[in-house]
Amino acid sequence: MNKINIISTITALLLMSQVSWAGEKACSDKGKKKVCPDSSNKVCEAVPVTKSVKKSAYEVECKEICIPSYTFSFSLGKLCGLKCDTKDEKNCGREGQPKKCGRVKTVKVLKKVDGKAGEKCTYEWKIRDGKGCETKKGGSAAVTPAPQPVPAATRVPAKAATKVAPQIIQPVVFRSFTVSDQ
Amino acid sequence: MKNGLWSTLVAFLGFCLPASLLAADDYTTFVNGGSVASSLDTLAAELDAQAEQIADLQSAMKTKVDSGSSGSTMKVSGRVHADYWGYPAHDLDAEALEGGNPQNKLGFRRVRFGVAGNLLGNMRYKIEMDWANPHESAFKDVYLGWRDLPLLQTLLVGNQKRPYGLDHLNSSRFNVFLERPFIIEAYNQDARRWGLVSYGVSEDQGWNWRYGLYNSRDISGSGNYVNDHGSLEFAGRLASTFWYDEASGGRGYGHFAVAGTHAEVDEGSTETRFRTRPEARTSNRWLTTDNIADATSYDMFALEGVLNFGPVQLVGEVQNAWTTLNSGQQVHTHGAYAYVSYFLTGEHMPWKRSSGTLDRIKPHEEFFMVRTADGKTARGIGAWQLAARWSTADFSDVLTIPGHSADGVIANSFTLGVNWYRTANARVQFNYIIGDIDRDGTGANVANYEIIGSRFMVDF
């Protein structure tokens, strides 16, 4: 191994150590590379949150519709612009009506209704500083207790906050979790 | 005085503006000494609800499709027609016309997707493709044009329907029967040709017309017409909606039209031939004049009429064509059809007066079958229609041409149809067809057949 090879190897090792050293600092540019901070001193922790559940349901309404009778004459045209004779209000507007009435039919109309079907407890994974997750036996000193679930739908006005005790909902459904973007 | 006025105005505005942010009931509560906190709660809840709506809207906008150029519009459309055809009864003559035992068919009749819209100014465009045969796509309406022109009204250039045969001008989305009658399809096979065509309608929509110059070759598969002979035809249609009951929303109407064409054709080319299937999906065309070697031109004249009385509709068309040969001989072919349809559920066949064609059928009650929130089963029946059609065509005169032969020259058929319109955009059709085709015009070799067909279709 000649001198040039030895110097190149040492230079490369130094650069790599610089990269790993820089990684512990804030995200920064190092030459042409983008270097991200080390996250080995952090952990992800599941935080229970309560979310409202939406559910669609069908409803059927009954609706009366007119099935007009057709006519060969153009008498119905007279209805447009017809002025009422105040002496005969009951028959006002009936002069131009066809002899055959339209039929009324009741039909079913399907409606889709979006509504809230309740609440469910799910998890969000949050990043915090520290190592280990044991909390029952004291575990790591860096461990902090997980926050209690707070219903997202419950908004407490600032002024009333002192009067209303925070509502705690225990997790009841364990179907899914989401990893929050940090 | 002035200062007093200003302070009064400011005080008034200061009072009014926050109040306007509150709902009327909350405002009343507020001015009556009610809780400000409860009003703020309501406001916060409303803001939350609005934030959710905005988020939903933003999410929906991500899937919105825009046209590629500013100032133009684009509407996406498509249709799927899934068919089943069966041949429960036929004789040996029918097998001879088919080239073997007619085989049941299951597949797609139409799979179309297209876009249409307006361009800057008064231009418009449409592109619609059909992929029912994945190995051989075909274009349908492909044109560009202008709207609101003086005199010409709408002028389109490109592939579009020739203006004769009401049953062809009607969209396959609205036609009462699965397949078009003998004479309509034979004289206007696949309907669309490359042309320069004007479309117009009178102010009161009592009259509509279309006329133009077309190339007679069907180029939907090839995309081009390559020939020194122009194969040009001038065709037109003048239609009158002589009765339209406005008051009932068009549940009663009457229509009459005359249509015709003069076509110059290249001798012996496919444009000298009229042919069609037995109003069903068979492999071969069972009715044909075959290519006429000496034909130089043909003239076609058609009459059509429609009467609609609420749920009942009567439709009829007659078409005649005279093909002129080099020798001076003229061959007369002709055909006709008539049908009656009836809605059991009371709907009617809507009519589009601007084009003189059928419009979209809207069921009074849509078909659905769901379990509602309270656990009960709910059903809607859709619209149900019965129909019966008689159809005939006679091409036997071609056999008078010296040295010319054709297999299948006189056809008659009767079709029963049931249509179930599940929604305005979805329906199921069923046809039972019984017919006969005289192969040589002598009455000695007649193909008899029965065919059933069904179609599930949607369009959007």
XYZ file of C-alpha atoms in Angstrom:
642
model
C 0.000 0.000 0.000
C 1.593 3.265 -1.065
C 1.354 6.648 0.670
C -1.398 7.984 -1.552
C -3.659 5.051 -0.717
C -3.073 5.459 3.010
C -3.787 9.205 2.872
C -6.944 8.620 0.812
C -8.243 6.019 3.284
C -7.602 8.287 6.277
C -9.261 11.214 4.509
C -12.317 9.086 3.721
C -12.576 7.891 7.332
C -12.306 11.464 8.589
C -15.020 12.607 6.204
C -17.321 9.775 7.321
C -16.756 10.653 10.962
C -17.535 14.260 10.144
C -20.756 13.153 8.510
C -21.814 11.107 11.555
C -20.758 13.941 13.864
C -22.679 16.474 11.826
C -25.665 14.164 11.982
C -26.183 14.881 15.632
C -26.555 18.549 14.926
C -29.391 20.275 13.122
C -30.114 19.299 9.541
C -27.379 20.977 7.517
C -25.571 20.947 4.207
C -22.239 19.221 4.237
C -20.608 19.686 0.894
C -23.124 18.414 -1.673
C -24.947 16.189 0.847
C -27.913 16.942 3.020
C -27.254 15.574 6.481
C -30.054 14.801 8.956
C -29.756 14.769 12.738
C -29.394 11.538 14.670
C -32.574 10.406 16.387
C -31.219 7.522 18.430
C -31.955 9.344 21.685
C -35.658 9.598 20.910
C -38.517 7.122 21.008
C -41.954 6.876 19.476
C -44.790 6.551 21.903
C -48.406 5.611 21.292
C -50.809 8.280 22.412
C -54.483 7.369 22.610
C -56.795 9.852 20.920
C -60.519 9.823 20.452
C -61.908 10.446 16.990
C -65.451 10.730 15.803
C -66.632 8.010 13.419
C -68.660 8.899 10.352
C -71.131 6.460 8.902
C -73.441 6.667 5.904
C -76.953 5.352 6.139
C -79.864 5.094 3.743
C -83.228 6.661 4.218
C -86.262 6.306 2.012
C -88.704 9.139 1.636
C -92.105 9.018 0.049
C -92.784 11.776 -2.422
C -95.897 12.662 -4.348
C -95.261 13.516 -7.977
C -97.538 14.808 -10.704
C -97.955 12.837 -13.888
C -99.464 15.490 -16.145
C -102.112 14.636 -18.681
C -101.261 15.600 -22.244
C -103.571 17.606 -24.389
C -103.944 18.172 -28.119
C -105.320 21.658 -27.648
C -103.193 24.571 -26.589
C -105.656 25.740 -23.953
C -103.126 25.402 -21.143
C -101.184 28.193 -22.780
C -103.953 30.508 -21.616
C -102.990 29.878 -17.997
C -99.843 31.883 -18.456
C -100.547 35.563 -17.953
C -104.149 34.947 -16.870
C -105.445 37.719 -14.606
C -107.662 36.816 -11.659
C -111.214 38.026 -11.566
C -111.620 39.125 -7.940
C -115.335 38.268 -8.025
C -114.671 34.586 -8.628
C -111.497 33.725 -6.734
C -112.308 30.012 -6.421
C -112.293 29.449 -10.151
C -109.510 31.874 -10.867
C -106.976 30.316 -13.177
C -109.129 27.270 -13.952
C -110.489 28.516 -17.251
C -107.541 27.205 -19.214
C -107.216 23.859 -17.394
C -107.547 20.707 -19.497
C -110.646 18.603 -18.868
C -108.507 15.646 -17.772
C -106.605 16.139 -14.506
C -103.049 14.976 -14.031
C -102.496 11.870 -11.915
C -100.697 11.862 -8.572
C -98.252 9.054 -7.924
C -96.369 8.378 -4.722
C -92.823 7.210 -5.293
C -89.984 6.220 -3.015
C -86.857 8.357 -3.090
C -83.594 6.963 -1.790
C -81.444 9.301 0.272
C -77.978 8.767 1.600
C -77.378 10.434 4.933
C -73.950 11.055 6.432
C -73.912 11.085 10.195
C -71.695 10.517 13.190
C -71.905 6.965 14.480
C -70.078 7.707 17.719
C -66.473 7.893 18.764
C -63.593 5.480 18.718
C -60.271 5.413 20.405
C -57.240 5.120 18.191
C -53.578 5.893 18.514
C -51.181 8.463 17.243
C -47.484 7.827 17.498
C -45.612 10.816 18.859
C -41.876 11.379 19.159
C -40.356 12.294 22.459
C -36.870 12.434 23.921
C -35.732 9.513 26.017
C -35.067 5.767 25.880
C -37.348 2.894 26.822
C -41.053 2.834 27.404
C -41.529 1.042 30.736
C -43.632 3.132 33.033
C -45.143 0.693 35.585
C -41.903 -0.079 37.435
C -40.318 3.263 37.071
C -38.186 2.221 34.063
C -35.971 4.765 32.504
C -35.676 8.170 34.063
C -36.306 9.772 30.727
C -39.725 8.176 30.440
C -42.701 10.460 30.861
C -46.228 9.170 31.347
C -48.355 9.051 28.228
C -50.954 11.776 28.034
C -54.527 10.808 28.838
C -56.935 10.630 25.911
C -58.875 13.758 25.285
C -61.919 13.670 23.034
C -61.125 15.658 19.910
C -64.740 16.640 19.473
C -64.954 18.258 22.910
C -64.029 21.894 22.691
C -63.956 23.831 25.885
C -64.205 27.573 25.566
C -61.369 29.423 27.237
C -63.636 31.168 29.726
C -65.500 28.032 30.696
C -62.399 25.881 30.963
C -62.039 26.375 34.655
C -65.608 25.197 35.304
C -65.620 22.044 33.165
C -63.561 19.059 34.235
C -61.635 17.389 31.361
C -63.494 14.361 30.128
C -61.479 11.166 29.913
C -62.545 8.417 27.571
C -60.892 5.042 27.976
C -59.784 3.297 24.803
C -62.378 0.720 23.782
C -61.577 -0.133 20.168
C -58.178 -1.268 18.979
C -58.556 -1.390 15.251
C -56.060 0.958 13.770
C -53.363 3.410 14.521
C -51.826 6.243 12.608
C -48.282 7.514 12.657
C -48.318 11.244 12.808
C -45.940 13.148 10.580
C -43.376 14.967 12.635
C -73.360 67.461 15.998
C -71.099 65.815 13.438
C -69.068 64.076 16.116
C -72.228 62.826 17.730
C -73.441 61.342 14.449
C -70.146 59.529 13.866
C -70.050 58.083 17.362
C -73.639 56.875 17.007
C -72.782 55.190 13.682
C -69.649 53.544 15.111
C -71.567 52.334 18.137
C -74.302 50.966 15.877
C -71.787 49.132 13.670
C -69.923 47.853 16.706
C -73.162 46.439 17.983
C -74.371 45.040 14.696
C -71.233 43.316 13.397
C -70.644 40.841 16.246
C -74.351 40.221 16.383
C -74.417 39.315 12.713
C -71.830 36.603 13.388
C -74.192 34.866 15.742
C -77.167 32.805 14.782
C -80.505 34.568 15.245
C -81.453 32.520 18.323
C -78.074 33.080 19.940
C -78.315 36.747 19.194
C -81.722 36.863 20.863
C -80.276 35.016 23.850
C -77.355 37.389 23.904
C -79.418 40.611 23.870
C -81.789 39.128 26.428
C -78.915 38.681 28.824
C -78.126 35.070 27.981
C -74.756 33.377 28.171
C -72.023 34.747 25.905
C -70.105 31.524 26.399
C -72.902 29.408 24.935
C -73.055 31.718 21.904
C -69.323 31.333 21.414
C -69.665 27.571 21.741
C -72.254 27.554 18.978
C -70.023 29.724 16.834
C -67.064 27.442 17.455
C -69.136 24.392 16.534
C -70.236 26.092 13.311
C -66.646 26.965 12.472
C -65.643 23.350 13.085
C -68.395 22.150 10.785
C -67.342 24.636 8.107
C -63.699 23.572 8.445
C -64.784 19.973 7.845
C -66.763 21.016 4.767
C -63.783 22.958 3.387
C -61.534 19.944 3.955
C -64.019 17.691 2.125
C -64.215 20.198 -0.730
C -60.442 20.416 -1.000
C -60.250 16.645 -1.041
C -62.892 16.456 -3.783
C -61.124 19.076 -5.880
C -58.029 16.890 -6.046
C -59.945 14.428 -8.219
C -61.404 17.087 -10.510
C -60.329 16.819 -14.126
C -59.594 19.999 -16.034
C -59.138 20.552 -19.732
C -55.612 21.165 -20.911
C -56.109 24.682 -22.204
C -57.577 27.708 -20.537
C -60.948 28.866 -21.772
C -62.007 25.425 -22.968
C -64.470 23.077 -21.312
C -64.392 19.316 -21.123
C -67.135 16.872 -20.299
C -66.206 13.235 -19.881
C -68.711 10.607 -20.971
C -68.843 6.894 -21.532
C -71.042 3.843 -21.829
C -70.815 0.125 -21.178
C -73.165 -2.304 -22.910
C -72.755 -5.916 -21.777
C -74.650 -8.425 -23.943
C -75.806 -11.992 -24.017
C -77.213 -13.488 -27.238
C -78.709 -16.930 -27.665
C -80.130 -18.785 -30.686
C -82.695 -21.254 -29.331
C -84.170 -22.195 -32.729
C -82.992 -22.013 -36.328
C -82.947 -24.136 -39.442
C -80.256 -25.217 -41.881
C -80.793 -22.164 -44.081
C -80.041 -19.950 -41.102
C -76.887 -21.979 -40.507
C -75.955 -21.464 -44.156
C -76.300 -17.696 -43.778
C -74.255 -17.758 -40.568
C -71.641 -20.113 -42.026
C -72.339 -22.714 -39.347
C -74.385 -23.227 -36.223
C -74.987 -19.777 -34.659
C -73.063 -19.722 -31.383
C -74.233 -18.040 -28.203
C -72.420 -14.824 -27.474
C -71.430 -13.201 -24.213
C -69.454 -10.003 -24.233
C -69.438 -6.283 -24.718
C -71.428 -4.581 -27.451
C -70.114 -1.126 -26.656
C -67.348 0.128 -24.400
C -67.017 3.825 -25.038
C -65.174 6.658 -23.481
C -65.003 10.201 -24.733
C -64.678 13.880 -24.068
C -66.553 16.837 -25.504
C -66.678 20.526 -24.843
C -66.384 24.064 -26.043
C -63.292 25.945 -27.057
C -62.594 29.642 -26.859
C -65.000 31.633 -28.958
C -67.783 29.578 -30.473
C -65.952 26.343 -31.260
C -66.761 22.883 -29.983
C -65.214 19.426 -30.188
C -65.905 15.789 -29.393
C -63.799 12.642 -29.328
C -65.386 9.301 -28.530
C -63.695 5.930 -28.876
C -65.062 2.397 -28.691
C -63.017 -0.440 -27.220
C -65.603 -3.219 -27.337
C -63.081 -5.097 -29.460
C -59.802 -4.569 -27.591
C -57.706 -5.555 -30.622
C -59.514 -3.188 -32.961
C -60.606 0.093 -31.407
C -62.831 2.355 -33.463
C -63.625 6.003 -33.266
C -67.229 7.166 -33.144
C -68.079 10.876 -32.921
C -64.835 12.682 -33.665
C -65.368 16.223 -34.833
C -64.670 19.890 -34.369
C -66.984 22.707 -35.274
C -68.625 26.021 -34.643
C -71.809 27.025 -32.844
C -74.139 29.985 -33.300
C -73.086 30.717 -36.856
C -75.314 32.960 -38.942
C -77.451 30.884 -41.309
C -75.564 27.604 -40.785
C -76.117 27.619 -36.992
C -73.915 24.655 -36.032
C -71.266 23.433 -38.461
C -69.288 20.272 -37.716
C -66.332 18.737 -39.548
C -65.340 15.139 -38.898
C -66.847 11.755 -38.155
C -70.551 12.099 -37.367
C -73.851 10.339 -38.055
C -75.373 10.536 -41.515
C -78.743 12.263 -41.238
C -81.162 9.483 -42.203
C -82.908 6.814 -40.179
C -84.484 8.016 -36.930
C -83.489 4.786 -35.222
C -79.862 5.490 -36.098
C -80.029 9.128 -35.062
C -81.381 7.996 -31.695
C -78.578 7.181 -29.322
C -78.089 3.524 -28.405
C -78.495 4.743 -24.821
C -82.168 5.527 -25.471
C -83.258 3.166 -28.267
C -86.160 0.921 -27.343
C -84.766 -2.273 -28.933
C -81.343 -3.864 -28.627
C -80.471 -3.662 -32.312
C -81.700 -1.404 -35.088
C -84.181 -2.517 -37.767
C -83.033 -4.225 -41.001
C -83.458 -1.283 -43.319
C -82.033 1.343 -40.976
C -78.788 -0.527 -40.382
C -78.472 -1.790 -43.968
C -78.691 1.649 -45.604
C -76.595 3.326 -42.949
C -74.205 0.724 -41.620
C -72.510 2.068 -38.484
C -74.000 5.467 -39.387
C -70.956 7.693 -38.901
C -69.000 9.078 -41.821
C -66.491 11.849 -42.339
C -68.433 14.944 -43.364
C -69.010 18.679 -43.288
C -72.485 19.129 -41.869
C -74.782 21.969 -40.793
C -77.306 21.495 -37.957
C -80.161 23.917 -37.316
C -83.345 24.417 -35.355
C -86.079 27.032 -35.606
C -86.688 29.556 -32.825
C -89.831 27.750 -31.553
C -88.170 24.321 -32.012
C -90.990 23.343 -34.346
C -88.494 22.520 -37.103
C -85.004 21.096 -37.127
C -82.711 20.144 -39.959
C -79.287 18.834 -40.808
C -77.558 18.531 -44.160
C -74.080 18.150 -45.480
C -71.482 16.511 -47.616
C -70.076 13.159 -46.519
C -67.574 10.589 -47.673
C -69.465 7.270 -47.926
C -66.701 5.020 -46.559
C -66.782 3.910 -42.928
C -63.300 4.869 -41.734
C -63.883 4.347 -38.003
C -61.433 1.434 -37.984
C -58.860 2.602 -40.514
C -58.893 6.332 -39.809
C -58.415 7.224 -43.468
C -60.104 7.059 -46.833
C -57.574 6.435 -49.616
C -59.031 6.389 -53.122
C -59.004 8.588 -56.218
C -62.779 8.300 -56.326
C -64.354 10.822 -53.932
C -67.278 8.581 -52.894
C -69.125 11.726 -51.908
C -72.736 11.896 -50.879
C -74.999 14.798 -50.122
C -77.505 13.936 -47.407
C -80.091 15.820 -45.407
C -83.078 15.566 -43.080
C -85.883 18.020 -42.419
C -87.971 17.281 -39.336
C -90.984 18.837 -37.707
C -92.189 18.446 -34.143
C -95.696 19.401 -35.225
C -97.196 18.739 -31.800
C -95.455 19.144 -28.459
C -97.484 19.492 -25.281
C -95.424 21.976 -23.295
C -97.768 21.958 -20.311
C -97.220 18.263 -19.599
C -93.470 18.498 -20.107
C -93.641 16.787 -23.480
C -95.745 13.757 -22.531
C -97.585 14.274 -25.782
C -95.864 15.021 -29.089
C -95.840 14.302 -32.777
C -92.878 14.166 -35.148
C -92.546 13.853 -38.897
C -89.422 13.944 -41.058
C -88.199 13.466 -44.574
C -84.619 12.467 -45.270
C -82.573 11.467 -48.261
C -79.224 11.183 -49.911
C -77.527 11.115 -53.291
C -74.286 9.169 -53.231
C -71.668 8.766 -55.933
C -69.911 5.456 -55.357
C -66.880 3.677 -56.735
C -68.009 0.688 -58.835
C -67.769 -2.591 -56.919
C -66.634 -0.929 -53.705
C -68.159 -1.650 -50.294
C -70.222 1.525 -50.697
C -72.270 -0.202 -53.423
C -73.480 -2.785 -50.904
C -76.308 -2.718 -48.355
C -76.184 -5.415 -45.701
C -77.073 -6.099 -42.093
C -77.436 -8.738 -39.383
C -80.814 -10.228 -38.338
C -81.382 -7.430 -35.786
C -79.131 -9.399 -33.446
C -75.422 -10.037 -32.965
C -74.490 -12.787 -35.420
C -71.105 -13.459 -36.961
C -72.302 -12.857 -40.533
C -74.680 -10.383 -42.116
C -77.702 -12.457 -43.114
C -79.290 -9.842 -45.386
C -77.211 -8.377 -48.201
C -77.197 -6.993 -51.723
C -73.496 -7.856 -51.971
C -71.096 -5.525 -53.758
C -72.586 -4.366 -57.061
C -69.858 -4.275 -59.657
C -71.467 -1.754 -62.022
C -73.098 0.590 -59.500
C -72.155 4.230 -59.942
C -74.566 5.978 -57.610
C -77.619 5.555 -55.438
C -80.435 7.751 -54.190
C -82.271 7.103 -50.951
C -85.505 8.634 -49.698
C -86.965 8.138 -46.214
C -90.069 9.067 -44.270
C -90.380 8.824 -40.511
C -93.071 9.553 -37.968
C -93.564 9.424 -34.209
C -96.653 9.881 -32.059
C -96.426 9.861 -28.283
C -99.402 9.749 -25.941
C -98.068 9.668 -22.390
C -96.678 6.182 -21.766
C -97.569 4.956 -25.283
C -95.365 5.592 -28.276
C -95.886 4.716 -31.945
C -92.936 4.919 -34.337
C -92.603 4.083 -38.028
C -90.126 4.573 -40.857
C -90.037 3.712 -44.569
C -86.903 3.861 -46.676
C -86.375 3.346 -50.412
C -83.130 3.315 -52.391
C -82.513 3.300 -56.126
C -79.063 2.142 -57.195
C -78.021 3.197 -60.705
C -75.736 0.967 -62.729
C -73.380 1.824 -65.585
C -75.734 0.043 -67.930
C -78.523 2.431 -66.989
C -80.397 -0.222 -65.021
C -81.889 0.938 -61.744
C -82.231 -1.422 -58.782
C -84.917 -0.664 -56.224
C -84.471 -1.842 -52.642
C -86.731 -0.905 -49.761
C -87.799 -1.611 -46.218
C -89.795 -0.388 -43.270
C -90.457 -0.907 -39.596
C -92.995 0.113 -36.997
C -93.123 -0.323 -33.256
C -95.268 0.413 -30.274
C -93.955 0.800 -26.765
C -95.738 1.192 -23.456
C -94.505 2.124 -19.983
C -96.196 -0.030 -17.342
C -95.009 2.425 -14.692
C -96.385 5.545 -16.389
C -93.243 7.282 -17.703
C -92.935 8.561 -21.264
C -90.227 8.593 -23.915
C -88.867 12.158 -23.802
C -88.284 13.982 -27.067
C -85.431 16.326 -27.987
C -86.903 18.940 -30.299
C -83.576 20.508 -31.266
C -82.464 17.294 -32.992
C -85.749 15.433 -33.571
C -84.598 12.384 -31.611
C -85.379 10.450 -28.428
C -84.055 11.883 -25.183
C -83.067 10.358 -21.847
C -85.767 8.368 -20.022
C -86.165 9.245 -16.351
C -87.940 6.698 -14.129
C -90.485 8.095 -11.715
C -89.011 5.834 -9.060
C -85.445 4.614 -9.338
C -84.552 1.006 -8.680
C -82.791 0.359 -5.386
C -82.681 -2.300 -2.719
C -81.063 -1.233 0.532
C -81.238 -1.735 4.265
C -82.167 1.541 5.872
C -80.765 2.972 9.107
C -83.623 1.451 11.104
C -82.841 -2.038 9.779
C -85.720 -2.354 7.332
C -85.388 -3.359 3.687
C -86.452 -0.730 1.156
C -86.999 -1.181 -2.564
C -87.650 0.995 -5.595
C -88.947 -0.596 -8.806
C -87.507 1.591 -11.592
C -89.408 2.020 -14.859
C -90.760 -0.934 -16.863
C -91.532 -0.786 -20.558
C -92.968 -3.302 -23.016
C -92.447 -2.993 -26.759
C -93.236 -4.820 -29.996
C -91.663 -4.215 -33.416
C -92.347 -5.389 -36.922
C -89.585 -4.990 -39.466
C -89.070 -5.837 -43.137
C -86.587 -5.302 -45.961
C -86.592 -6.365 -49.592
C -83.367 -6.389 -51.589
C -84.526 -9.008 -54.112
C -84.333 -6.572 -57.043
C -80.525 -6.958 -57.024
C -81.023 -10.451 -58.396
C -82.286 -8.888 -61.665
C -78.760 -7.589 -62.361
C -77.227 -9.918 -64.955
C -74.545 -12.108 -63.391
C -75.117 -10.786 -59.873
C -75.940 -12.981 -56.902
C -76.677 -12.380 -53.239
C -77.499 -14.751 -50.382
C -80.295 -13.393 -48.162
C -82.433 -10.785 -49.887
C -85.865 -10.568 -48.214
C -86.196 -10.321 -44.434
C -89.105 -10.133 -42.035
C -89.024 -10.159 -38.281
C -91.076 -9.544 -35.186
C -89.485 -8.519 -31.889
C -90.840 -8.373 -28.360
C -88.938 -6.255 -25.918
C -88.878 -5.606 -22.187
C -86.892 -2.695 -20.835
C -86.149 -2.120 -17.194
C -84.819 1.359 -16.538
C -83.131 1.095 -13.150
C -82.130 4.762 -13.161
C -81.850 7.411 -15.859
C -78.354 6.076 -16.577
C -78.793 2.330 -16.199
C -81.130 -0.195 -17.737
C -81.577 -3.843 -18.599
C -83.061 -4.858 -21.956
C -84.478 -8.153 -23.137
C -85.513 -8.975 -26.725
C -87.120 -12.031 -28.258
C -86.875 -12.069 -32.053
C -88.633 -14.374 -34.481
C -87.878 -13.910 -38.146
C -87.261 -15.327 -41.585
C -84.901 -14.435 -44.391
C -85.534 -15.543 -47.961
C -82.118 -16.385 -49.334
C -82.868 -16.114 -53.064
C -86.277 -14.456 -53.310
C -87.967 -17.613 -54.578
C -89.575 -18.617 -51.298
C -87.952 -22.028 -51.543
C -84.926 -21.362 -49.370
C -86.054 -19.446 -46.351
C -84.028 -19.249 -43.162
C -86.198 -19.304 -40.040
C -84.813 -18.353 -36.667
C -85.543 -17.343 -33.115
C -83.060 -15.246 -31.187
C -82.980 -13.940 -27.639
C -80.822 -11.080 -26.506
C -80.234 -9.210 -23.297
C -78.178 -6.210 -22.393
C -77.030 -4.555 -19.192
C -76.062 -0.980 -19.822
C -74.864 2.093 -18.020
C -73.743 5.461 -19.277
C -72.275 8.472 -17.624
